[in-house]
């Protein structure tokens, strides 16, 4: 049903209920059933369908990136759904400007990454619009898609050369991206892992 060759753009392949059930059937951190069924999944579904992304793939990426909402970066107050701005930079002392950093009490260190004030108004729009920017070259967007991309890239910029560089899941990995960069580094099997999760969402397994 899905493979790493799957296009990011497409019609929904799973319902809100199917996607929420998949997340809830596994450990999902401090997020409640209401958070998942009434906020996170419906907003993903709505925003993705508005811009032409299969919401199953966007949520599958979120699940992969966050360990099904159990990771430090997914937890409140970070609410980072897909490793946005998480570069691996870390230090023991606070940076001069803590914007774009968060203190991880588990590891007792400051780590680089973007935190979001809300899921529905910030985190999910930032994720969906950024994924859309990877899928669509500059100039190929319709007005709704362009607005979504512009909104997302206000949270974290994306080099112009990256626009449209990953119309399929496989190319989200740096080693498979024509620019030599990507969402995941090195990302050898990044697309395949997202595809596998998406397939499980649809089949309910």
PDB file of C-alpha atoms in Angstrom:
ATOM      1  CA  UNK A   1       0.000   0.000   0.000  1.00  0.00           C
ATOM      2  CA  UNK A   2       2.790   2.417   0.912  1.00  0.00           C
ATOM      3  CA  UNK A   3       6.481   2.455   0.074  1.00  0.00           C
ATOM      4  CA  UNK A   4       9.299   4.975   0.254  1.00  0.00           C
ATOM      5  CA  UNK A   5       8.288   5.958  -3.283  1.00  0.00           C
ATOM      6  CA  UNK A   6       4.895   7.194  -2.063  1.00  0.00           C
ATOM      7  CA  UNK A   7       4.138  10.798  -3.033  1.00  0.00           C
ATOM      8  CA  UNK A   8       3.602  13.214  -0.172  1.00  0.00           C
ATOM      9  CA  UNK A   9       0.749  14.876  -2.030  1.00  0.00           C
ATOM     10  CA  UNK A  10      -2.419  12.813  -2.235  1.00  0.00           C
ATOM     11  CA  UNK A  11      -5.902  12.158  -0.981  1.00  0.00           C
ATOM     12  CA  UNK A  12      -6.517  10.889   2.578  1.00  0.00           C
ATOM     13  CA  UNK A  13      -5.958   7.168   2.976  1.00  0.00           C
ATOM     14  CA  UNK A  14      -7.206   6.892   6.561  1.00  0.00           C
ATOM     15  CA  UNK A  15      -9.930   8.549   8.610  1.00  0.00           C
ATOM     16  CA  UNK A  16      -9.501  10.639  11.739  1.00  0.00           C
ATOM     17  CA  UNK A  17     -10.824   7.695  13.750  1.00  0.00           C
ATOM     18  CA  UNK A  18      -8.319   5.253  12.230  1.00  0.00           C
ATOM     19  CA  UNK A  19      -5.368   7.539  12.828  1.00  0.00           C
ATOM     20  CA  UNK A  20      -6.391   8.374  16.407  1.00  0.00           C
ATOM     21  CA  UNK A  21      -7.005   4.708  17.217  1.00  0.00           C
ATOM     22  CA  UNK A  22      -3.491   3.815  16.048  1.00  0.00           C
ATOM     23  CA  UNK A  23      -1.882   6.438  18.289  1.00  0.00           C
ATOM     24  CA  UNK A  24      -4.043   5.579  21.300  1.00  0.00           C
ATOM     25  CA  UNK A  25      -3.281   1.861  21.021  1.00  0.00           C
ATOM     26  CA  UNK A  26       0.352   2.612  21.928  1.00  0.00           C
ATOM     27  CA  UNK A  27       2.067   4.581  24.708  1.00  0.00           C
ATOM     28  CA  UNK A  28       1.544   8.260  23.897  1.00  0.00           C
ATOM     29  CA  UNK A  29       3.228  10.182  26.678  1.00  0.00           C
ATOM     30  CA  UNK A  30       1.248  12.692  28.702  1.00  0.00           C
ATOM     31  CA  UNK A  31      -1.261  13.361  25.937  1.00  0.00           C
ATOM     32  CA  UNK A  32      -4.852  12.452  26.735  1.00  0.00           C
ATOM     33  CA  UNK A  33      -7.444  10.736  24.593  1.00  0.00           C
ATOM     34  CA  UNK A  34      -9.102  14.147  24.165  1.00  0.00           C
ATOM     35  CA  UNK A  35      -5.822  15.730  23.047  1.00  0.00           C
ATOM     36  CA  UNK A  36      -5.418  13.101  20.354  1.00  0.00           C
ATOM     37  CA  UNK A  37      -9.009  12.505  19.236  1.00  0.00           C
ATOM     38  CA  UNK A  38     -10.283  16.083  19.444  1.00  0.00           C
ATOM     39  CA  UNK A  39      -7.248  18.251  18.730  1.00  0.00           C
ATOM     40  CA  UNK A  40      -4.085  16.734  17.272  1.00  0.00           C
ATOM     41  CA  UNK A  41      -5.457  14.264  14.732  1.00  0.00           C
ATOM     42  CA  UNK A  42      -8.433  16.346  13.512  1.00  0.00           C
ATOM     43  CA  UNK A  43      -6.219  19.387  12.960  1.00  0.00           C
ATOM     44  CA  UNK A  44      -3.657  17.323  11.042  1.00  0.00           C
ATOM     45  CA  UNK A  45      -6.468  15.856   8.932  1.00  0.00           C
ATOM     46  CA  UNK A  46      -8.051  19.223   8.207  1.00  0.00           C
ATOM     47  CA  UNK A  47      -4.858  21.116   7.367  1.00  0.00           C
ATOM     48  CA  UNK A  48      -3.416  18.307   5.264  1.00  0.00           C
ATOM     49  CA  UNK A  49      -6.560  17.851   3.198  1.00  0.00           C
ATOM     50  CA  UNK A  50      -6.797  21.594   2.625  1.00  0.00           C
ATOM     51  CA  UNK A  51      -3.347  21.653   1.002  1.00  0.00           C
ATOM     52  CA  UNK A  52      -3.398  18.252  -0.707  1.00  0.00           C
ATOM     53  CA  UNK A  53      -1.188  16.182   1.601  1.00  0.00           C
ATOM     54  CA  UNK A  54      -2.289  12.712   2.666  1.00  0.00           C
ATOM     55  CA  UNK A  55      -2.761  13.234   6.429  1.00  0.00           C
ATOM     56  CA  UNK A  56      -1.832   9.607   7.057  1.00  0.00           C
ATOM     57  CA  UNK A  57       1.709  10.328   5.861  1.00  0.00           C
ATOM     58  CA  UNK A  58       2.087  13.540   7.873  1.00  0.00           C
ATOM     59  CA  UNK A  59       0.923  11.851  11.062  1.00  0.00           C
ATOM     60  CA  UNK A  60       3.101   8.802  10.322  1.00  0.00           C
ATOM     61  CA  UNK A  61       6.089  11.150  10.132  1.00  0.00           C
ATOM     62  CA  UNK A  62       5.060  12.724  13.436  1.00  0.00           C
ATOM     63  CA  UNK A  63       4.746   9.281  15.041  1.00  0.00           C
ATOM     64  CA  UNK A  64       8.182   8.267  13.767  1.00  0.00           C
ATOM     65  CA  UNK A  65       9.853  11.518  14.830  1.00  0.00           C
ATOM     66  CA  UNK A  66       8.310  11.649  18.307  1.00  0.00           C
ATOM     67  CA  UNK A  67       8.068   7.993  19.302  1.00  0.00           C
ATOM     68  CA  UNK A  68       4.272   8.304  19.149  1.00  0.00           C
ATOM     69  CA  UNK A  69       4.301  11.533  21.190  1.00  0.00           C
ATOM     70  CA  UNK A  70       6.551  10.132  23.938  1.00  0.00           C
ATOM     71  CA  UNK A  71       9.737  12.082  23.179  1.00  0.00           C
ATOM     72  CA  UNK A  72      11.087  15.111  25.047  1.00  0.00           C
ATOM     73  CA  UNK A  73      10.573  17.335  22.024  1.00  0.00           C
ATOM     74  CA  UNK A  74       6.956  16.222  21.538  1.00  0.00           C
ATOM     75  CA  UNK A  75       6.068  16.792  25.183  1.00  0.00           C
ATOM     76  CA  UNK A  76       4.671  20.053  26.500  1.00  0.00           C
ATOM     77  CA  UNK A  77       5.890  22.774  26.509  1.00  0.00           C
ATOM     78  CA  UNK A  78       7.962  21.918  23.416  1.00  0.00           C
ATOM     79  CA  UNK A  79       5.161  20.410  21.278  1.00  0.00           C
ATOM     80  CA  UNK A  80       7.604  19.828  18.429  1.00  0.00           C
ATOM     81  CA  UNK A  81       5.957  17.307  16.085  1.00  0.00           C
ATOM     82  CA  UNK A  82       8.764  16.465  13.699  1.00  0.00           C
ATOM     83  CA  UNK A  83      12.212  17.435  14.925  1.00  0.00           C
ATOM     84  CA  UNK A  84      11.858  20.954  13.502  1.00  0.00           C
ATOM     85  CA  UNK A  85      15.079  22.802  14.257  1.00  0.00           C
ATOM     86  CA  UNK A  86      16.420  19.916  16.351  1.00  0.00           C
ATOM     87  CA  UNK A  87      20.000  19.927  15.093  1.00  0.00           C
ATOM     88  CA  UNK A  88      21.747  17.894  17.768  1.00  0.00           C
ATOM     89  CA  UNK A  89      23.373  20.987  19.269  1.00  0.00           C
ATOM     90  CA  UNK A  90      23.542  20.805  23.048  1.00  0.00           C
ATOM     91  CA  UNK A  91      25.337  22.496  25.900  1.00  0.00           C
ATOM     92  CA  UNK A  92      25.370  22.483  29.694  1.00  0.00           C
ATOM     93  CA  UNK A  93      24.973  26.227  30.159  1.00  0.00           C
ATOM     94  CA  UNK A  94      22.131  28.439  28.919  1.00  0.00           C
ATOM     95  CA  UNK A  95      22.803  30.030  25.516  1.00  0.00           C
ATOM     96  CA  UNK A  96      22.871  33.845  25.413  1.00  0.00           C
ATOM     97  CA  UNK A  97      19.571  33.736  23.545  1.00  0.00           C
ATOM     98  CA  UNK A  98      17.377  30.830  24.614  1.00  0.00           C
ATOM     99  CA  UNK A  99      14.992  31.307  21.686  1.00  0.00           C
ATOM    100  CA  UNK A 100      15.257  28.108  19.646  1.00  0.00           C
ATOM    101  CA  UNK A 101      16.540  26.147  22.636  1.00  0.00           C
ATOM    102  CA  UNK A 102      14.923  24.097  25.401  1.00  0.00           C
ATOM    103  CA  UNK A 103      16.291  22.769  28.675  1.00  0.00           C
ATOM    104  CA  UNK A 104      16.013  18.999  28.875  1.00  0.00           C
ATOM    105  CA  UNK A 105      15.715  18.090  32.587  1.00  0.00           C
ATOM    106  CA  UNK A 106      16.211  14.393  31.854  1.00  0.00           C
ATOM    107  CA  UNK A 107      19.660  15.026  30.404  1.00  0.00           C
ATOM    108  CA  UNK A 108      20.339  18.238  32.341  1.00  0.00           C
ATOM    109  CA  UNK A 109      21.367  20.131  29.233  1.00  0.00           C
ATOM    110  CA  UNK A 110      20.170  22.768  26.782  1.00  0.00           C
ATOM    111  CA  UNK A 111      19.216  21.421  23.361  1.00  0.00           C
ATOM    112  CA  UNK A 112      18.559  23.268  20.104  1.00  0.00           C
ATOM    113  CA  UNK A 113      15.092  23.008  18.609  1.00  0.00           C
ATOM    114  CA  UNK A 114      11.868  24.892  18.027  1.00  0.00           C
ATOM    115  CA  UNK A 115       9.150  24.881  20.696  1.00  0.00           C
ATOM    116  CA  UNK A 116       5.538  25.688  19.825  1.00  0.00           C
ATOM    117  CA  UNK A 117       2.898  27.439  21.930  1.00  0.00           C
ATOM    118  CA  UNK A 118       0.008  25.245  20.764  1.00  0.00           C
ATOM    119  CA  UNK A 119      -0.544  22.181  18.626  1.00  0.00           C
ATOM    120  CA  UNK A 120      -3.486  23.451  16.617  1.00  0.00           C
ATOM    121  CA  UNK A 121      -2.318  26.994  15.858  1.00  0.00           C
ATOM    122  CA  UNK A 122       1.453  26.534  15.739  1.00  0.00           C
ATOM    123  CA  UNK A 123       3.020  23.069  15.781  1.00  0.00           C
ATOM    124  CA  UNK A 124       0.794  21.308  13.257  1.00  0.00           C
ATOM    125  CA  UNK A 125       0.666  24.224  10.784  1.00  0.00           C
ATOM    126  CA  UNK A 126       4.467  24.461  11.029  1.00  0.00           C
ATOM    127  CA  UNK A 127       4.835  20.740  10.290  1.00  0.00           C
ATOM    128  CA  UNK A 128       2.279  20.503   7.496  1.00  0.00           C
ATOM    129  CA  UNK A 129       3.469  23.644   5.729  1.00  0.00           C
ATOM    130  CA  UNK A 130       7.109  22.600   5.953  1.00  0.00           C
ATOM    131  CA  UNK A 131       6.315  19.170   4.529  1.00  0.00           C
ATOM    132  CA  UNK A 132       4.430  20.884   1.722  1.00  0.00           C
ATOM    133  CA  UNK A 133       7.459  23.098   1.023  1.00  0.00           C
ATOM    134  CA  UNK A 134       9.583  19.982   0.554  1.00  0.00           C
ATOM    135  CA  UNK A 135       6.986  18.538  -1.826  1.00  0.00           C
ATOM    136  CA  UNK A 136       6.281  21.599  -4.014  1.00  0.00           C
ATOM    137  CA  UNK A 137       8.736  23.731  -5.988  1.00  0.00           C
ATOM    138  CA  UNK A 138       8.501  27.499  -5.734  1.00  0.00           C
ATOM    139  CA  UNK A 139       5.775  28.680  -8.093  1.00  0.00           C
ATOM    140  CA  UNK A 140       3.909  25.364  -8.191  1.00  0.00           C
ATOM    141  CA  UNK A 141       1.633  26.208  -5.258  1.00  0.00           C
ATOM    142  CA  UNK A 142      -1.945  27.360  -5.352  1.00  0.00           C
ATOM    143  CA  UNK A 143      -2.884  30.285  -3.074  1.00  0.00           C
ATOM    144  CA  UNK A 144      -3.922  28.049  -0.166  1.00  0.00           C
ATOM    145  CA  UNK A 145      -0.710  26.036  -0.386  1.00  0.00           C
ATOM    146  CA  UNK A 146       1.416  29.167  -0.661  1.00  0.00           C
ATOM    147  CA  UNK A 147      -0.167  30.627   2.469  1.00  0.00           C
ATOM    148  CA  UNK A 148       0.434  27.383   4.376  1.00  0.00           C
ATOM    149  CA  UNK A 149       4.091  27.302   3.347  1.00  0.00           C
ATOM    150  CA  UNK A 150       4.678  30.952   4.213  1.00  0.00           C
ATOM    151  CA  UNK A 151       3.062  30.433   7.604  1.00  0.00           C
ATOM    152  CA  UNK A 152       5.209  27.386   8.350  1.00  0.00           C
ATOM    153  CA  UNK A 153       8.480  28.948   7.277  1.00  0.00           C
ATOM    154  CA  UNK A 154       7.966  31.847   9.666  1.00  0.00           C
ATOM    155  CA  UNK A 155       8.724  29.377  12.450  1.00  0.00           C
ATOM    156  CA  UNK A 156      11.876  28.104  10.774  1.00  0.00           C
ATOM    157  CA  UNK A 157      13.190  29.097   7.367  1.00  0.00           C
ATOM    158  CA  UNK A 158      13.887  26.601   4.587  1.00  0.00           C
ATOM    159  CA  UNK A 159      16.539  27.296   1.925  1.00  0.00           C
ATOM    160  CA  UNK A 160      14.967  27.986  -1.477  1.00  0.00           C
ATOM    161  CA  UNK A 161      16.959  25.143  -3.043  1.00  0.00           C
ATOM    162  CA  UNK A 162      15.096  22.701  -0.775  1.00  0.00           C
ATOM    163  CA  UNK A 163      11.703  23.666  -2.167  1.00  0.00           C
ATOM    164  CA  UNK A 164      10.253  20.774  -4.158  1.00  0.00           C
ATOM    165  CA  UNK A 165      13.275  18.577  -3.468  1.00  0.00           C
ATOM    166  CA  UNK A 166      11.251  15.768  -1.862  1.00  0.00           C
ATOM    167  CA  UNK A 167       7.975  15.018  -3.659  1.00  0.00           C
ATOM    168  CA  UNK A 168       8.270  11.409  -2.421  1.00  0.00           C
ATOM    169  CA  UNK A 169       8.970  10.072   1.064  1.00  0.00           C
ATOM    170  CA  UNK A 170      12.380   8.640   0.194  1.00  0.00           C
ATOM    171  CA  UNK A 171      13.788  12.038  -0.699  1.00  0.00           C
ATOM    172  CA  UNK A 172      13.113  13.412   2.777  1.00  0.00           C
ATOM    173  CA  UNK A 173      16.291  11.580   3.752  1.00  0.00           C
ATOM    174  CA  UNK A 174      19.458  13.570   3.113  1.00  0.00           C
ATOM    175  CA  UNK A 175      21.243  10.753   1.291  1.00  0.00           C
ATOM    176  CA  UNK A 176      18.404  10.490  -1.226  1.00  0.00           C
ATOM    177  CA  UNK A 177      17.671  14.195  -1.635  1.00  0.00           C
ATOM    178  CA  UNK A 178      19.014  15.809  -4.824  1.00  0.00           C
ATOM    179  CA  UNK A 179      20.293  18.820  -2.872  1.00  0.00           C
ATOM    180  CA  UNK A 180      22.378  16.697  -0.521  1.00  0.00           C
ATOM    181  CA  UNK A 181      20.277  17.909   2.387  1.00  0.00           C
ATOM    182  CA  UNK A 182      16.949  16.752   3.781  1.00  0.00           C
ATOM    183  CA  UNK A 183      14.568  16.432   6.691  1.00  0.00           C
ATOM    184  CA  UNK A 184      16.502  13.544   8.250  1.00  0.00           C
ATOM    185  CA  UNK A 185      20.253  12.959   8.250  1.00  0.00           C
ATOM    186  CA  UNK A 186      21.458  10.658   6.908  1.00  0.00           C
ATOM    187  CA  UNK A 187      17.902   9.319   6.468  1.00  0.00           C
ATOM    188  CA  UNK A 188      18.846   6.154   4.609  1.00  0.00           C
ATOM    189  CA  UNK A 189      15.562   4.414   5.435  1.00  0.00           C
ATOM    190  CA  UNK A 190      13.618   7.437   6.684  1.00  0.00           C
ATOM    191  CA  UNK A 191      10.972   7.276   3.962  1.00  0.00           C
ATOM    192  CA  UNK A 192      10.571   3.536   4.315  1.00  0.00           C
ATOM    193  CA  UNK A 193       9.950   3.871   8.056  1.00  0.00           C
ATOM    194  CA  UNK A 194       7.273   6.515   7.523  1.00  0.00           C
ATOM    195  CA  UNK A 195       5.639   4.369   4.842  1.00  0.00           C
ATOM    196  CA  UNK A 196       5.600   1.354   7.163  1.00  0.00           C
ATOM    197  CA  UNK A 197       3.832   3.336   9.892  1.00  0.00           C
ATOM    198  CA  UNK A 198       1.318   4.727   7.404  1.00  0.00           C
ATOM    199  CA  UNK A 199       0.514   1.213   6.184  1.00  0.00           C
ATOM    200  CA  UNK A 200      -0.078   0.072   9.758  1.00  0.00           C
ATOM    201  CA  UNK A 201      -2.399   3.024  10.392  1.00  0.00           C
ATOM    202  CA  UNK A 202      -4.530   2.083   7.391  1.00  0.00           C
ATOM    203  CA  UNK A 203      -4.644  -1.624   8.174  1.00  0.00           C
ATOM    204  CA  UNK A 204      -5.060  -1.114  11.926  1.00  0.00           C
ATOM    205  CA  UNK A 205      -2.173  -3.441  12.759  1.00  0.00           C
TER     206      UNK A 205
END
